[in-house]
Coordinates of C-alpha atoms in Angstrom, one line a residue:
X1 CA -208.6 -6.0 -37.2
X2 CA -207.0 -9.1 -37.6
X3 CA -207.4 -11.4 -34.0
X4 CA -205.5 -14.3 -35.2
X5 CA -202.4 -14.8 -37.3
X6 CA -201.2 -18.5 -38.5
X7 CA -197.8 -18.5 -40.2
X8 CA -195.8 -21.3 -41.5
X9 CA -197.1 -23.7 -39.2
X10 CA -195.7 -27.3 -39.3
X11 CA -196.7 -30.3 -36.6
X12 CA -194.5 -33.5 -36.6
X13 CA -195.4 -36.2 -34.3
X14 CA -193.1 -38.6 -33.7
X15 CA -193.0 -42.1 -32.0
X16 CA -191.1 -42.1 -28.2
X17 CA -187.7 -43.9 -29.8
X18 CA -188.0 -41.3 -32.5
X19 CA -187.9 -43.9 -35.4
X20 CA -191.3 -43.2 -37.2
X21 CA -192.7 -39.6 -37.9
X22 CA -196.1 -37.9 -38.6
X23 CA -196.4 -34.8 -40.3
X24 CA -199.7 -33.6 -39.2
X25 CA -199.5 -30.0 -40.8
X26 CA -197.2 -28.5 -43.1
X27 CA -196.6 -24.7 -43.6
X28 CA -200.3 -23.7 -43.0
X29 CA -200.6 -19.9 -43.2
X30 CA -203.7 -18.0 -43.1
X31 CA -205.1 -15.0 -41.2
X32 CA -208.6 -14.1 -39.4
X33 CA -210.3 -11.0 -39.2
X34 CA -212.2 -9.8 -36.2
X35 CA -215.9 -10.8 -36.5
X36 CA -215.2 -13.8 -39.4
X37 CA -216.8 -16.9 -39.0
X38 CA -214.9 -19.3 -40.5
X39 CA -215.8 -23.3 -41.3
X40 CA -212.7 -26.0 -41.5
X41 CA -213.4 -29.1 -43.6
X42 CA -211.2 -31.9 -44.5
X43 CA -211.3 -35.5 -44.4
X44 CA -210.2 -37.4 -41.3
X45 CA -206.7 -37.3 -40.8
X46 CA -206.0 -34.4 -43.1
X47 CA -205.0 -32.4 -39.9
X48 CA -208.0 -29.6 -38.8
X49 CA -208.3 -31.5 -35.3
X50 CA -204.5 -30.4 -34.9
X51 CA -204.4 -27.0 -36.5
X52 CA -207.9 -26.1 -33.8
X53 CA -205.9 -28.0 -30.9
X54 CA -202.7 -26.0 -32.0
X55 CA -204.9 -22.8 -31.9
X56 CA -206.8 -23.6 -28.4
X57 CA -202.6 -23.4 -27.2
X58 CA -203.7 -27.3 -26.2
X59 CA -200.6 -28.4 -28.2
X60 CA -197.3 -27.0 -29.9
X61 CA -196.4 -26.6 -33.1
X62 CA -192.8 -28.2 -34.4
X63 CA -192.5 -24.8 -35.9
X64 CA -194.3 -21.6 -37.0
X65 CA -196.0 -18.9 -34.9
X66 CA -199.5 -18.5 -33.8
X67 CA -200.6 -15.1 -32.6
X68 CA -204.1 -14.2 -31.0
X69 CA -204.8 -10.6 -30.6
X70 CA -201.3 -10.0 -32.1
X71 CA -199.9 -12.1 -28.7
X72 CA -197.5 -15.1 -29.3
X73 CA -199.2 -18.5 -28.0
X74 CA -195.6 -19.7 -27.7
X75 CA -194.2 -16.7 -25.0
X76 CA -196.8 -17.5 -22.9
X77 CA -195.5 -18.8 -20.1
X78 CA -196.4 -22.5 -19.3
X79 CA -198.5 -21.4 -15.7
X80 CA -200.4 -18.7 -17.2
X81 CA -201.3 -20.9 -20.5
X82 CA -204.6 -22.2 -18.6
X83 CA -205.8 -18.4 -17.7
X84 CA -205.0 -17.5 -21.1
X85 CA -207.0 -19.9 -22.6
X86 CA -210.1 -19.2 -20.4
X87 CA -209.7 -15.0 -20.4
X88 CA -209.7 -15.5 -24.5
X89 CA -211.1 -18.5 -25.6
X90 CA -214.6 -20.4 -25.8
X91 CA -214.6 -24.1 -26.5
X92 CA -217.9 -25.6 -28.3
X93 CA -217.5 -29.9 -28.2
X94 CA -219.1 -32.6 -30.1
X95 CA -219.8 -33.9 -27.1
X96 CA -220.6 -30.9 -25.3
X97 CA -218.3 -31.1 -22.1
X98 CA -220.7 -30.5 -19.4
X99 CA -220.2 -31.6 -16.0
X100 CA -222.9 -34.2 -14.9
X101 CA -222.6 -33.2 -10.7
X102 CA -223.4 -29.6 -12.1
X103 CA -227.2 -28.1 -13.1
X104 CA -227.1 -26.2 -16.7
X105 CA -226.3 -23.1 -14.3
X106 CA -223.3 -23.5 -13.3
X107 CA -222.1 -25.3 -16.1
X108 CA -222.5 -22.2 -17.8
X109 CA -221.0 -20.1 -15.4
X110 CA -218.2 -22.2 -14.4
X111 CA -215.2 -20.1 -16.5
X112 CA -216.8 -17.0 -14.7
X113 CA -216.7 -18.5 -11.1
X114 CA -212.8 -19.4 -12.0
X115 CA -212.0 -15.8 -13.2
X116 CA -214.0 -14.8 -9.4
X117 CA -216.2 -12.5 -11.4
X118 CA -218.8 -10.6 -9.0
X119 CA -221.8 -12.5 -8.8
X120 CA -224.7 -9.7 -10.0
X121 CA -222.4 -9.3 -13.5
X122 CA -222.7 -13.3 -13.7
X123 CA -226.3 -13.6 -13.2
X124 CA -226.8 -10.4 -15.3
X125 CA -224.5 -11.9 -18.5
X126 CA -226.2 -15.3 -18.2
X127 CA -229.7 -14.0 -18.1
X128 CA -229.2 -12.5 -21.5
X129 CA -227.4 -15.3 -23.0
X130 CA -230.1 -17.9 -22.1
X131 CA -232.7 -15.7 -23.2
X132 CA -231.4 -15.5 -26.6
X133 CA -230.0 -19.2 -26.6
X134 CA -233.6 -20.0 -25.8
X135 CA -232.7 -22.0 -22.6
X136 CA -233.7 -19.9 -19.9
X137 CA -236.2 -22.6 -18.7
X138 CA -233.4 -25.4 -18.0
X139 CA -231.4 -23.5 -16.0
X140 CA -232.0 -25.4 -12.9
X141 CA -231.6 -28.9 -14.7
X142 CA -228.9 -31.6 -15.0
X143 CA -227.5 -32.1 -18.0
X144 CA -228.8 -36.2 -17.6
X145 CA -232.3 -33.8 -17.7
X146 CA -232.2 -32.3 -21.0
X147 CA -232.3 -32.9 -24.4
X148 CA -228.6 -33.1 -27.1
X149 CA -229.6 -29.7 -28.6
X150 CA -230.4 -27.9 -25.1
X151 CA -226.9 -29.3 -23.9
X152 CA -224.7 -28.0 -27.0
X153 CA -226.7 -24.7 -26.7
X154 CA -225.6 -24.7 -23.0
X155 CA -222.1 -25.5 -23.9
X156 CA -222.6 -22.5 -26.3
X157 CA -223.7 -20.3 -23.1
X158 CA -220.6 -21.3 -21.8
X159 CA -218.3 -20.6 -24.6
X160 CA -219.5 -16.9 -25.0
X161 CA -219.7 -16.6 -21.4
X162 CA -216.4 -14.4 -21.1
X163 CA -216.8 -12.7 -24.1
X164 CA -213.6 -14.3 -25.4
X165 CA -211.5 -13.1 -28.3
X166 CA -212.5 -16.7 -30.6
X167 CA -215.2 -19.2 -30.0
X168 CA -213.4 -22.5 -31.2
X169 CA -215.9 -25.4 -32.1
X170 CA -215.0 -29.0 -32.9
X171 CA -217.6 -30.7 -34.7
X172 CA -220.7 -29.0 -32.9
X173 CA -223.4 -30.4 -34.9
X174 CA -221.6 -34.0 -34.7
X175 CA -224.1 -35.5 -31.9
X176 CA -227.1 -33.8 -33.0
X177 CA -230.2 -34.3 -34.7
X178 CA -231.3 -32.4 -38.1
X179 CA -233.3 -29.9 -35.9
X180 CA -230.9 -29.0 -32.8
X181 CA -228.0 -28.9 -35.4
X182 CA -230.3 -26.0 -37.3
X183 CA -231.3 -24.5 -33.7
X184 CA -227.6 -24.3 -33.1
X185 CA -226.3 -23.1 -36.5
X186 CA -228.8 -20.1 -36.2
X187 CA -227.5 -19.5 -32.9
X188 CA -223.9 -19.3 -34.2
X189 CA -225.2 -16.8 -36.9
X190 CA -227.0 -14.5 -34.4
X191 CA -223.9 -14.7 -31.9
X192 CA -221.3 -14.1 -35.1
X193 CA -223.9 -11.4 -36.3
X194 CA -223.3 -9.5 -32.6
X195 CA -219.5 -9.2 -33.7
X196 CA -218.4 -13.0 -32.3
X197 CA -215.6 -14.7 -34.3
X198 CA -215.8 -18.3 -34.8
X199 CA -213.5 -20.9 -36.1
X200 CA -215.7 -23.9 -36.6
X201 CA -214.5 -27.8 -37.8
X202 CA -217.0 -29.6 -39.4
X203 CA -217.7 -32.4 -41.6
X204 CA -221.2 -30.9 -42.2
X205 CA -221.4 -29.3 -45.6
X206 CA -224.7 -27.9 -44.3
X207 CA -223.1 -26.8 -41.3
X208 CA -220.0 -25.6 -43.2
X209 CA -222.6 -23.9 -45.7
X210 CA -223.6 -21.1 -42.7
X211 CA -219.9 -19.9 -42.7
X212 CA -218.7 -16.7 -44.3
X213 CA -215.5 -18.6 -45.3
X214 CA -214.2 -22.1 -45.3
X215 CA -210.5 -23.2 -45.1
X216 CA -210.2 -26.8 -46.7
X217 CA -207.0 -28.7 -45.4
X218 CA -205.3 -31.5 -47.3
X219 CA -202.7 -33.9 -45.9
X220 CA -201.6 -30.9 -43.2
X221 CA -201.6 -27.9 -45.4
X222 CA -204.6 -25.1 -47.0
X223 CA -206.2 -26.5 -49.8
X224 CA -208.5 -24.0 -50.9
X225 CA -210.5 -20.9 -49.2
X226 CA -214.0 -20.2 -50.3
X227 CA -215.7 -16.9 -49.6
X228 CA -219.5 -16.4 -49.2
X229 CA -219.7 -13.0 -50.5
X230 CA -223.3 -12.7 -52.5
X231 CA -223.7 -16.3 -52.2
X232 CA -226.8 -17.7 -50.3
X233 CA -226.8 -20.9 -48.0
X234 CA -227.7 -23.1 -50.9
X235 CA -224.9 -22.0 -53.4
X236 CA -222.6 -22.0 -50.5
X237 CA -223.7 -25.9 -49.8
X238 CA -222.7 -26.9 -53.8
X239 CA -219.3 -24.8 -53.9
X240 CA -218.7 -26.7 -50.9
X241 CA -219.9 -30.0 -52.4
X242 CA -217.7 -29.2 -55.3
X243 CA -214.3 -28.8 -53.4
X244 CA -214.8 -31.8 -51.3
X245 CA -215.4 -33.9 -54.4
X246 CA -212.0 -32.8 -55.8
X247 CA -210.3 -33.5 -52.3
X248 CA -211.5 -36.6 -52.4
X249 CA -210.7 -37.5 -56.4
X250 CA -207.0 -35.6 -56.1
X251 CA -208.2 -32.7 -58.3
X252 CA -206.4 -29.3 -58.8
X253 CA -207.5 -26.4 -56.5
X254 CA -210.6 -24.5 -58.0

């Protein structure tokens, strides 16, 4: 089952008189199946921050369509865009996005509490989440009171809270050391493995290397696609290595 649908997608930004224009993306079209986890790579500037913000409906294309779960992002109306984006969406950050006045908790149940879910299905969802994000144990604790890799796994909690319809991470790994980056990446293969779709940026080629597919983009369009199929982690990681290097030297498509 396909969940989300990019065709012909363009993004101009241009300055408030109009005089000088950005072309962020240019006719990007590609399509993800239900379950696919799915690594974008690029070099800064070449437009995957916009095509993930254009997805998360936190900005509008100049032109195209983008459809999740076969439903338009641009007939939703403008008041219901917020409950859209929290009934089937989940947002992983660099940064993780937890609120500091909050323990690990109710961070995680926060997008619950909006959506007044009943209180034994929150504490029911989030006791089997933590347990397999290994962060049962913090629960009670400020984010100021746990480590970079416990927060992002919180944030994770959080994300996959609602059982959305895509888990949308920018640059998870970014503020992480080598060992809560692999923590997290094997969390993101276990939730993916339970039937979770994921659309994951990264600069990471070992983060990248996890994915079952990764969309290069190159000055605002698709570059190349690489499927995993028999490949293993490590032949993922130079295929990877291989396309970046002609990204960055001008090269043909492989």
């Amino acid at each position: 089952m396909t969940i989300l649908e990019v065709k012909s997608l363009q993004k101009i930004y241009s300055s408030r008189l109009g005089s000088n224009q950005v072309q962020a993306l240019k006719n990007v079209t590609f399509s993800v199946e239900e379950g696919e986890y799915i690594a974008v790579m690029g070099e800064s500037g070449s437009g995957k921050t916009t095509l993930l913000n254009l997805i998360a409906a936190l900005d509008t294309p100049t032109s195209g369509q983008i459809l999740i779960d076969g439903k338009e992002l641009a007939s939703i109306k403008e008041g219901e865009v917020a409950r859209f984006r929290r009934d089937n969406l989940g947002f992983v950050f660099q940064e993780f996005n937890l609120l500091d006045t909050l323990t690990a908790r109710d961070n995680i149940l926060l997008p619950l509490v909006l959506s007044d879910s009943p209180l034994d299905m929150m504490e029911e969802r989030l006791a089997d989440i933590a347990g397999k994000l290994g962060i049962s144990q913090i629960l009670n604790k400020y984010p100021y009171e746990i480590s970079g890799g416990q927060k992002q796994r919180c944030a994770v909690a959080r994300a996959i809270i609602t059982n959305p319809k895509l888990i949308l991470a920018d640059e998870p790994t970014g503020a992480l050391d080598s060992k809560s980056s692999d923590d997290l990446l094997r969390a993101f293969r276990d939730i993916n493995a339970g039937g979770q779709t994921i659309i994951m940026v990264t600069h990471s080629t070992s983060a990248a290397s996890r994915a079952g597919r990764v969309l290069f983009i190159k000055d605002g369009e698709v570059f190349n696609q690489l499927y995993r199929g028999n490949n293993n982690n490590e032949q993922m990681y130079q295929k990877i290595s291989d396309t970046l290097t002609l990204l960055a030297t001008g090269g043909d498509r492989l």
